[in-house]
Amino acid sequence: MTTRLRLSQCGLSGGKRARLHRILYQHGLRNGTALFLPYDQGLEHGPRDFFADPAAADPKYIIKLALEGGFNGIAIQIGLAEKFYWDYAGEVPLILKLNGKTDIPPDRRALSPLHASVEDAVRLGADAVGYTLYVGSPAQDVDCAQLHEVRRDAQRFGMPLIVWAYPRGEAIEDKGGKDSFYAVHYAARVASELGADVVKVNFPRPEKRASVPAPYTATFSGQEAMEAVVRAANRTLVLVSGGSKAGDDAMLAKAHESMAAGATGLIFGRNIWQREHDASLRLVEQLRDILAKFPTT
Amino acid sequence: MTTRLRLSQCGLSGGKRARLHRILYQHGLRNGTALFLPYDQGLEHGPRDFFADPAAADPKYIIKLALEGGFNGIAIQIGLAEKFYWDYAGEVPLILKLNGKTDIPPDRRALSPLHASVEDAVRLGADAVGYTLYVGSPAQDVDCAQLHEVRRDAQRFGMPLIVWAYPRGEAIEDKGGKDSFYAVHYAARVASELGADVVKVNFPRPEKRASVPAPYTATFSGQEAMEAVVRAANRTLVLVSGGSKAGDDAMLAKAHESMAAGATGLIFGRNIWQREHDASLRLVEQLRDILAKFPTT
Amino acid sequence: MTTRLRLSQCGLSGGKRARLHRILYQHGLRNGTALFLPYDQGLEHGPRDFFADPAAADPKYIIKLALEGGFNGIAIQIGLAEKFYWDYAGEVPLILKLNGKTDIPPDRRALSPLHASVEDAVRLGADAVGYTLYVGSPAQDVDCAQLHEVRRDAQRFGMPLIVWAYPRGEAIEDKGGKDSFYAVHYAARVASELGADVVKVNFPRPEKRASVPAPYTATFSGQEAMEAVVRAANRTLVLVSGGSKAGDDAMLAKAHESMAAGATGLIFGRNIWQREHDASLRLVEQLRDILAKFPTT
Amino acid sequence: MTTRLRLSQCGLSGGKRARLHRILYQHGLRNGTALFLPYDQGLEHGPRDFFADPAAADPKYIIKLALEGGFNGIAIQIGLAEKFYWDYAGEVPLILKLNGKTDIPPDRRALSPLHASVEDAVRLGADAVGYTLYVGSPAQDVDCAQLHEVRRDAQRFGMPLIVWAYPRGEAIEDKGGKDSFYAVHYAARVASELGADVVKVNFPRPEKRASVPAPYTATFSGQEAMEAVVRAANRTLVLVSGGSKAGDDAMLAKAHESMAAGATGLIFGRNIWQREHDASLRLVEQLRDILAKFPTT
Amino acid sequence: MTTRLRLSQCGLSGGKRARLHRILYQHGLRNGTALFLPYDQGLEHGPRDFFADPAAADPKYIIKLALEGGFNGIAIQIGLAEKFYWDYAGEVPLILKLNGKTDIPPDRRALSPLHASVEDAVRLGADAVGYTLYVGSPAQDVDCAQLHEVRRDAQRFGMPLIVWAYPRGEAIEDKGGKDSFYAVHYAARVASELGADVVKVNFPRPEKRASVPAPYTATFSGQEAMEAVVRAANRTLVLVSGGSKAGDDAMLAKAHESMAAGATGLIFGRNIWQREHDASLRLVEQLRDILAKFPTT
């Protein structure tokens, strides 16, 4: 049986532990699990993500949805944080996403530049910062230099650091693509080695075996792969991402599998808000039912 | 009916709100709308823009025109601000344009380097700073690093930040060009996400559908596109650009459509001063008539 | 009739005005005109420039020539300033040239790196600093970042900034070359927009019409072109460069034309010292006769 | 007979000597030799290194192994140090590895970016820092700039600097590869010249003579090559690396040869923990037997 | 007759003059000439330079040789200075070489990165710093930025700056190579213009006329070329380099020619220590006999 990681085991400074405690035990289900709402698609993909459900184009609508749904936090960029978080400051934890990029230029040398600092997060009352690391990108030198600066400042201010660990770039494409078990497994470990307090990963797809290195050419179940990813992250809390909108049953099964594998929580965006308001809340309820089964006390 | 954004809704700091209030309610029509005169074409295109109307080559003539026409501000580079704004300091608000470039090298990796700082703007008595962001350019990493620095200093000094959000670069060319609905829509959102207080956009041309991604291949009216752009900018005030000199009727129609869609104002340069002095003022009068119909009280 | 620009019109700070006043009214003809001796060819072209007249290889000889000829200033690099200006400190104004490069690598991506700072200029008792800007070069991003730093420090220390505005690089070559009217006209404007107090330009050659953009394909006299360049520089004082050694009559005619067009002075190097000592001084006398006809009182 | 280098001969500052004394005389065999356990393979190669022996994926297991085996130190990245060293702080010396990279992109322009600082090492109670220098890589300019910063800070804080001196990059491939006598010999000297206190090298393979420069095309025994490497390192302590897992007999012979040649110690990772727990400790015992024969008193 | 440059003529600050006086008048022949021993070949070429005479691989042997031979200084990198200079501190002047590189990657874009600072030199008790400038390299922008920083700090601390002025890179190869009269002549001038106090050059080879620019295609004797190089350096003291080991008679003739041409001294490495100990000292004696003939009193 998988034992879920406790905050007291992670070597956290006082400030980081206080802020993570606030997120995990004073919001959401208050049971040590987390459900986060990421809302940076307007930057990462552009407003085309909002065409089907135009209400979701409004950041105010989304923050309100996070409150209504009892989320543990909302992850947004500096511009939206300055303009919209003020209305709900303190009611739902803010994860200030520090870097991001458009999807206009091709991704073969992916790099996500910084738009805000840990000091901005402190000033805005955030409880964590988010950083996207493109593991394996040819631009990883610049990426790591940025992460180094963010990690150092997060340490200085006692601010939890959530790393979006995304395999990306031409070398990843040549070795089986960004969501292979190989790639996700490696990415989780990199985030842990480089100082993430929390790591966000995509659900690994072990059936993608073409071009991946051994031993990933063997057969693994999704559950086995997810458990390995959680172990690779060791004392780094794991959040599993929803990715692009998928069928609800598949998505709920994936969520359950992730929690059973030892993840601390879920971070679901388009799957939530790319539907009508009440449908969004009904889905959130189903996700909370899953999280309720995996308390860390 | 479109409701125009109020300053009190934008999460602005005291200093930013004070300066924007000065621009919007103590100059021009004093009704919350804005008419700006941009004058950086001597750098961006070179003095060839002034051949037809040589008086316009003289910055003093242009600043005087801004005063006579009751503009809400004039946007110029540091060199002209140092040399010419002194004569009219305080009479018309100064927007110090912080970056800019010549059009001599090709634009496929467009980047507009910084020539001045927010601190220069404070020293010169400016009421806002302007920054050109080339959304989608392969050089967006450097561009975003520059914007990050400007945004941070603008926050520190309470200086409003106006972002010229221009889609540009080889990837934009491959996806339908710089004035498609897709490109302008995305650019407005990016400026908002990255912390612009005000965003300057070109009027989107939804009829440009070749090579753009879905759903922009569908049919939209100019009015629909402009409204979507204003929504994408959410709590960021929108200024619509005149672009290169066009026929007056088309331009006035475009101006009316923009304001009806919820824009806060207009920023027209060549359309104004690429004609004889009194004709310039007559056109300004027509633009003011439009703005008068869209007060934000 | 052309009116020459006065220092009181240029929006200068006290320190910049004091130093420019010293250069223009306390040296040379003391009538507001200027004759400068540039001596950085040893770096820019190498010592081959001194073979025909070996005395000119000695910086001491050149500084003495500047004194004997009643020049308004001598422009040299940091190394020569440290070693040779000490002997004549205060007797002739020093313009410390802050950047420079060899002509060994090709010029298609021309950039002139910084070798000294405005603070060095203050320490050495200089009355101005010089900076070469390669307008239109693909390396203009780095170039502008350097100029930004120099402009900021020049502002801070009240040190006049003279920009050598040189069109250069592969895009300029493709559009008619570095001394077309188009290129020189644009370069003068760029220097003014970016904060030069004084701009050094080459005499434009409007007869070079191949590949230049409209309207520069039309016919202009040299005088018309020079007047346009002075207008493009607006409140930036204009110095006209001698360039490589030419026939004396052509050169004197060019000098007269420049002053008649409104330039503040001349900056002649090889034309002066690439001849025997007394011949140099005789030529200087002829140039001073021209300057005497164009006082700014 | 080879004389082993003493700490008193190395020109070390007080702080560096104190920390190296702690490592060499207060841990392990306490006889001036060293056995280090490097554990950064999770970053350098990814978690695939742990598949055969899954217990080794757990940093806690590894640190405990270092304690049980009587190692002189464990070398890990900042993330694992923050999360796991706390449990055993002071019980086994910490070498904080400051840079590292994934093996996902190709190695032809290898560079290992910094993830932590010497100041982090001081804060965590480390007794040394580790830095990977890719000797000969086309990216050596950036690499050397990083090392310069690390060396300076190590000097400032009295922190011993261990350089992983690894020949790497396309030019090394063209000259005989990364483990030729030529390459390892050169790398050891470079580390010494650039300020390493300790250098980690791979065992040179003098039989690799294809494409190497003279005089390395001559015949040398492994012992001769290793002795030359130790001499090239001069007053820099030498650690010999185990590299990828090899047969035990060959590895033990190599270890003995290294110590006989004058090395101070061994740094063995995968050879140790890519086997079952008790087998690991048995191998450690054999390595300690070798080290016991080469005391530096 | 050539007059040798005196320290009082060079515009030196007090600190620089004091340290150069110590080198030139309190060590060696104490007659204003200098004989330096450079020992960075272990970095620049690798330990293969020591195979023929293995004793020379030991920095201690070399420093002792400098003492026995009565050298005016020894030039070494930071690592060797930290480890070996301590034993002989003050007995022979230390020139800390601040940059350097391996010869593993090709030289077409040569750049020598910094490994130490002027502050390190002050801390170690050095009497000068050395910097290699690759004149004409496509990487000269970065090179000049490094030199700028070094020159500034050398000025601040009163530390003499010796520039190794080496023509290098693909453009130099295309224009006749690195030891043509053209290249060496230009390099000496560049060092002087950019602020070197002392310049180290290779002996020019005027017979290399293929592809060099005019007027270097004419016929010059070695003596004429060397005199021109000294004049190009003007108030910068000139050191002539021995380069790779040559025949003794040719080398001694070259040394005499250099001093007769006005050089201040010689900097000979491999020619000295690539022979047995007593033979080294005998050669030094011959060089001292030459220097004794050229005192600067």
Coordinates of N, CA, C and O in Angstrom, one line a residue, chain A residues 9-11 135-138 140-141 144-145 148 151 155 171-172 175 181-182 185-186 189-197 213-216 220 231-232 234-236, chain D residues 39-48 50-51 56-60 77-80 82-84 86-87 101-106 111 113-117 120 123:
Chain A
Q9 N 7.9 15.4 6.5 CA 9.0 14.6 6.0 C 9.9 15.3 5.0 O 10.8 14.7 4.5
C10 N 9.5 16.5 4.5 CA 10.1 17.0 3.3 C 11.2 18.0 3.5 O 11.7 18.6 2.5
G11 N 11.7 18.2 4.7 CA 12.8 19.1 4.9 C 12.5 20.5 4.6 O 13.4 21.3 4.2
V135 N 12.0 20.0 -19.5 CA 13.0 19.0 -19.3 C 13.5 18.5 -20.7 O 12.6 18.0 -21.5
G136 N 14.8 18.5 -21.0 CA 15.3 18.0 -22.2 C 15.4 18.9 -23.4 O 15.9 18.6 -24.4
S137 N 14.8 20.1 -23.2 CA 14.9 21.1 -24.3 C 16.3 21.5 -24.6 O 17.1 21.6 -23.6
P138 N 16.7 21.8 -25.8 CA 18.0 22.3 -26.1 C 18.3 23.6 -25.4 O 19.4 24.0 -25.2
Q140 N 17.7 24.1 -22.3 CA 17.7 23.9 -20.9 C 18.7 24.7 -20.1 O 18.5 24.9 -18.9
D141 N 19.8 25.1 -20.7 CA 20.8 25.9 -20.0 C 20.1 27.2 -19.5 O 20.3 27.6 -18.3
C144 N 17.4 26.3 -16.8 CA 17.9 26.0 -15.5 C 18.4 27.3 -14.8 O 18.3 27.4 -13.5
A145 N 19.0 28.2 -15.5 CA 19.5 29.4 -14.9 C 18.3 30.2 -14.3 O 18.4 30.7 -13.2
H148 N 17.1 28.3 -11.2 CA 18.0 28.5 -10.1 C 17.7 29.8 -9.4 O 17.6 29.8 -8.1
R151 N 14.3 29.3 -7.5 CA 14.5 28.5 -6.3 C 15.2 29.2 -5.2 O 14.8 29.1 -4.0
Q155 N 13.5 30.0 -1.6 CA 14.1 29.6 -0.4 C 14.2 30.8 0.6 O 13.9 30.7 1.7
A171 N 14.8 16.8 -28.9 CA 15.4 15.5 -28.5 C 14.3 14.6 -27.8 O 14.4 13.4 -28.0
I172 N 13.4 15.2 -27.1 CA 12.3 14.4 -26.6 C 11.4 13.9 -27.7 O 11.0 12.7 -27.6
K175 N 12.9 10.8 -29.0 CA 12.9 9.7 -28.0 C 11.6 9.3 -27.5 O 11.4 8.8 -26.4
F181 N 6.2 7.2 -20.7 CA 6.6 6.8 -19.4 C 8.1 7.3 -19.1 O 8.4 8.0 -18.1
Y182 N 8.9 7.0 -20.1 CA 10.3 7.5 -20.0 C 10.4 9.0 -19.7 O 11.1 9.4 -18.8
H185 N 8.7 10.1 -16.3 CA 9.4 9.6 -15.2 C 10.7 10.4 -14.9 O 11.0 10.8 -13.8
Y186 N 11.4 10.7 -16.0 CA 12.6 11.5 -16.0 C 12.3 12.9 -15.5 O 13.0 13.4 -14.6
R189 N 11.8 13.2 -11.7 CA 13.0 13.1 -11.0 C 13.9 14.4 -11.1 O 14.5 14.8 -10.1
V190 N 13.9 15.0 -12.3 CA 14.7 16.2 -12.5 C 14.1 17.3 -11.5 O 14.9 18.0 -10.9
A191 N 12.8 17.4 -11.5 CA 12.2 18.5 -10.6 C 12.6 18.2 -9.2 O 13.0 19.2 -8.5
S192 N 12.6 17.0 -8.8 CA 13.0 16.7 -7.4 C 14.5 17.0 -7.1 O 14.8 17.6 -6.1
E193 N 15.3 16.6 -8.1 CA 16.8 16.9 -7.9 C 17.1 18.4 -7.9 O 18.0 18.8 -7.2
L194 N 16.3 19.1 -8.6 CA 16.6 20.6 -8.7 C 15.9 21.4 -7.7 O 16.1 22.7 -7.7
G195 N 15.1 20.8 -6.8 CA 14.6 21.6 -5.7 C 13.2 22.0 -5.7 O 12.8 22.9 -5.0
A196 N 12.4 21.3 -6.5 CA 10.9 21.6 -6.5 C 10.4 21.1 -5.1 O 10.8 20.1 -4.6
D197 N 9.4 21.8 -4.6 CA 8.7 21.3 -3.4 C 7.5 20.5 -3.8 O 7.1 19.6 -3.1
P213 N 14.1 4.8 -24.7 CA 15.2 4.0 -24.3 C 14.8 2.8 -23.4 O 13.7 2.9 -22.8
A214 N 15.6 1.8 -23.4 CA 15.4 0.7 -22.4 C 15.5 1.3 -21.0 O 16.3 2.2 -20.8
P215 N 14.8 0.8 -20.0 CA 13.9 -0.4 -20.0 C 12.5 0.0 -20.3 O 11.6 -0.8 -20.0
Y216 N 12.2 1.2 -20.8 CA 10.9 1.7 -21.0 C 10.2 1.0 -22.2 O 9.0 1.2 -22.4
F220 N 4.3 -1.9 -19.2 CA 3.9 -1.4 -17.9 C 2.5 -1.0 -17.9 O 2.0 -0.4 -18.9
R231 N 7.4 7.7 -7.0 CA 8.6 7.3 -6.3 C 9.8 8.2 -6.8 O 10.7 8.6 -6.1
A232 N 9.8 8.5 -8.1 CA 10.9 9.3 -8.7 C 10.9 10.7 -8.1 O 11.9 11.3 -7.9
N234 N 10.1 11.3 -5.1 CA 10.4 11.0 -3.7 C 9.8 12.0 -2.7 O 8.6 12.0 -2.5
R235 N 10.5 12.9 -2.1 CA 9.9 13.8 -1.1 C 9.4 15.1 -1.7 O 9.3 16.1 -1.1
T236 N 9.0 15.0 -3.0 CA 8.4 16.2 -3.7 C 6.9 15.8 -3.9 O 6.6 14.7 -4.4
Chain D
Y39 N 25.7 10.6 -6.2 CA 24.4 10.2 -6.4 C 23.6 11.3 -7.2 O 22.7 11.8 -6.6
D40 N 24.1 11.5 -8.4 CA 23.4 12.5 -9.2 C 22.9 11.8 -10.5 O 22.5 12.5 -11.5
Q41 N 22.9 10.5 -10.5 CA 22.6 9.8 -11.8 C 21.1 10.0 -12.1 O 20.7 9.9 -13.3
G42 N 20.3 10.2 -11.1 CA 18.8 10.5 -11.4 C 18.6 11.7 -12.2 O 17.7 11.8 -13.0
L43 N 19.6 12.7 -12.1 CA 19.5 13.8 -13.0 C 20.3 13.6 -14.3 O 19.8 13.9 -15.4
E44 N 21.5 13.0 -14.2 CA 22.4 12.9 -15.3 C 21.9 11.8 -16.3 O 22.1 12.0 -17.5
H45 N 21.3 10.7 -15.8 CA 20.9 9.7 -16.7 C 19.4 9.4 -16.6 O 18.8 8.8 -17.5
G46 N 18.8 9.9 -15.6 CA 17.3 9.6 -15.3 C 17.1 8.4 -14.5 O 18.1 7.6 -14.2
P47 N 15.9 8.2 -14.0 CA 15.6 7.1 -13.1 C 15.8 5.7 -13.7 O 15.7 4.7 -13.0
R48 N 16.1 5.6 -15.0 CA 16.3 4.3 -15.6 C 17.5 3.6 -14.9 O 17.6 2.4 -14.9
F50 N 17.9 3.2 -12.0 CA 17.5 2.5 -10.7 C 16.6 1.3 -11.0 O 16.1 0.7 -10.0
F51 N 16.3 0.9 -12.3 CA 15.3 -0.1 -12.5 C 15.8 -1.5 -12.0 O 15.0 -2.2 -11.4
A56 N 17.6 1.6 -4.7 CA 18.5 2.7 -5.0 C 17.9 4.0 -5.5 O 18.5 5.0 -5.5
A57 N 16.6 3.9 -5.9 CA 15.9 5.1 -6.3 C 15.6 6.0 -5.2 O 15.3 7.2 -5.3
D58 N 15.7 5.5 -3.9 CA 15.3 6.3 -2.7 C 16.6 6.9 -2.1 O 17.5 6.2 -1.6
P59 N 16.7 8.2 -2.2 CA 17.9 8.9 -1.7 C 18.1 8.6 -0.2 O 19.3 8.5 0.2
K60 N 17.1 8.3 0.6 CA 17.3 7.9 2.0 C 18.1 6.7 2.1 O 19.0 6.5 2.9
Q77 N 22.6 16.6 -5.5 CA 22.2 17.9 -6.0 C 21.3 18.6 -4.9 O 20.9 18.0 -3.9
I78 N 21.1 19.9 -5.1 CA 20.4 20.7 -4.1 C 19.1 20.2 -3.7 O 18.7 20.2 -2.5
G79 N 18.3 19.7 -4.6 CA 16.9 19.2 -4.2 C 17.0 18.1 -3.2 O 16.3 18.1 -2.2
L80 N 17.8 17.1 -3.5 CA 18.0 15.9 -2.6 C 18.6 16.4 -1.3 O 18.3 15.9 -0.2
E82 N 18.3 19.3 0.2 CA 17.3 20.0 1.0 C 16.4 19.0 1.7 O 16.0 19.1 2.8
K83 N 16.0 18.0 0.9 CA 14.9 17.1 1.4 C 15.5 15.9 2.2 O 14.7 15.4 3.1
F84 N 16.7 15.5 2.0 CA 17.2 14.2 2.6 C 18.4 14.4 3.6 O 18.6 13.5 4.5
W86 N 19.0 16.6 5.8 CA 18.6 17.0 7.1 C 18.5 15.8 8.1 O 18.9 16.0 9.2
D87 N 18.1 14.7 7.6 CA 17.9 13.5 8.5 C 19.3 13.0 9.1 O 19.4 12.4 10.1
K101 N 23.1 18.1 -15.5 CA 22.2 18.2 -16.7 C 21.6 16.9 -17.0 O 22.1 15.9 -16.6
T102 N 20.6 16.9 -17.8 CA 20.0 15.6 -18.3 C 20.8 15.1 -19.5 O 21.6 15.9 -20.1
D103 N 20.7 13.9 -19.8 CA 21.4 13.4 -21.0 C 20.4 13.3 -22.2 O 20.7 12.6 -23.2
I104 N 19.4 14.1 -22.2 CA 18.4 14.1 -23.3 C 18.9 14.7 -24.5 O 18.9 14.1 -25.6
P105 N 19.3 16.0 -24.5 CA 19.9 16.5 -25.8 C 21.3 16.0 -26.0 O 21.9 15.5 -25.1
P106 N 21.7 16.0 -27.3 CA 23.0 15.4 -27.6 C 24.2 16.2 -26.9 O 24.0 17.4 -26.5
L111 N 27.2 21.3 -21.9 CA 27.3 22.4 -20.8 C 26.4 21.9 -19.7 O 25.3 21.5 -19.9
P113 N 24.6 23.3 -16.5 CA 24.2 24.6 -15.9 C 24.2 24.5 -14.3 O 23.9 23.4 -13.8
L114 N 24.4 25.6 -13.7 CA 24.4 25.7 -12.2 C 22.9 25.7 -11.7 O 22.0 26.3 -12.2
H115 N 22.8 24.9 -10.6 CA 21.5 24.8 -10.0 C 21.5 25.3 -8.5 O 20.5 25.5 -7.9
A116 N 22.7 25.5 -8.0 CA 22.8 25.9 -6.6 C 24.1 26.7 -6.5 O 25.0 26.7 -7.4
S117 N 24.3 27.4 -5.4 CA 25.5 28.2 -5.2 C 26.3 27.7 -4.0 O 25.9 26.9 -3.2
D120 N 24.5 28.2 -0.8 CA 23.6 27.1 -0.5 C 24.4 26.0 0.3 O 23.9 25.5 1.3
R123 N 25.0 27.1 3.8 CA 23.7 27.1 4.5 C 23.3 25.6 4.9 O 22.8 25.4 6.0

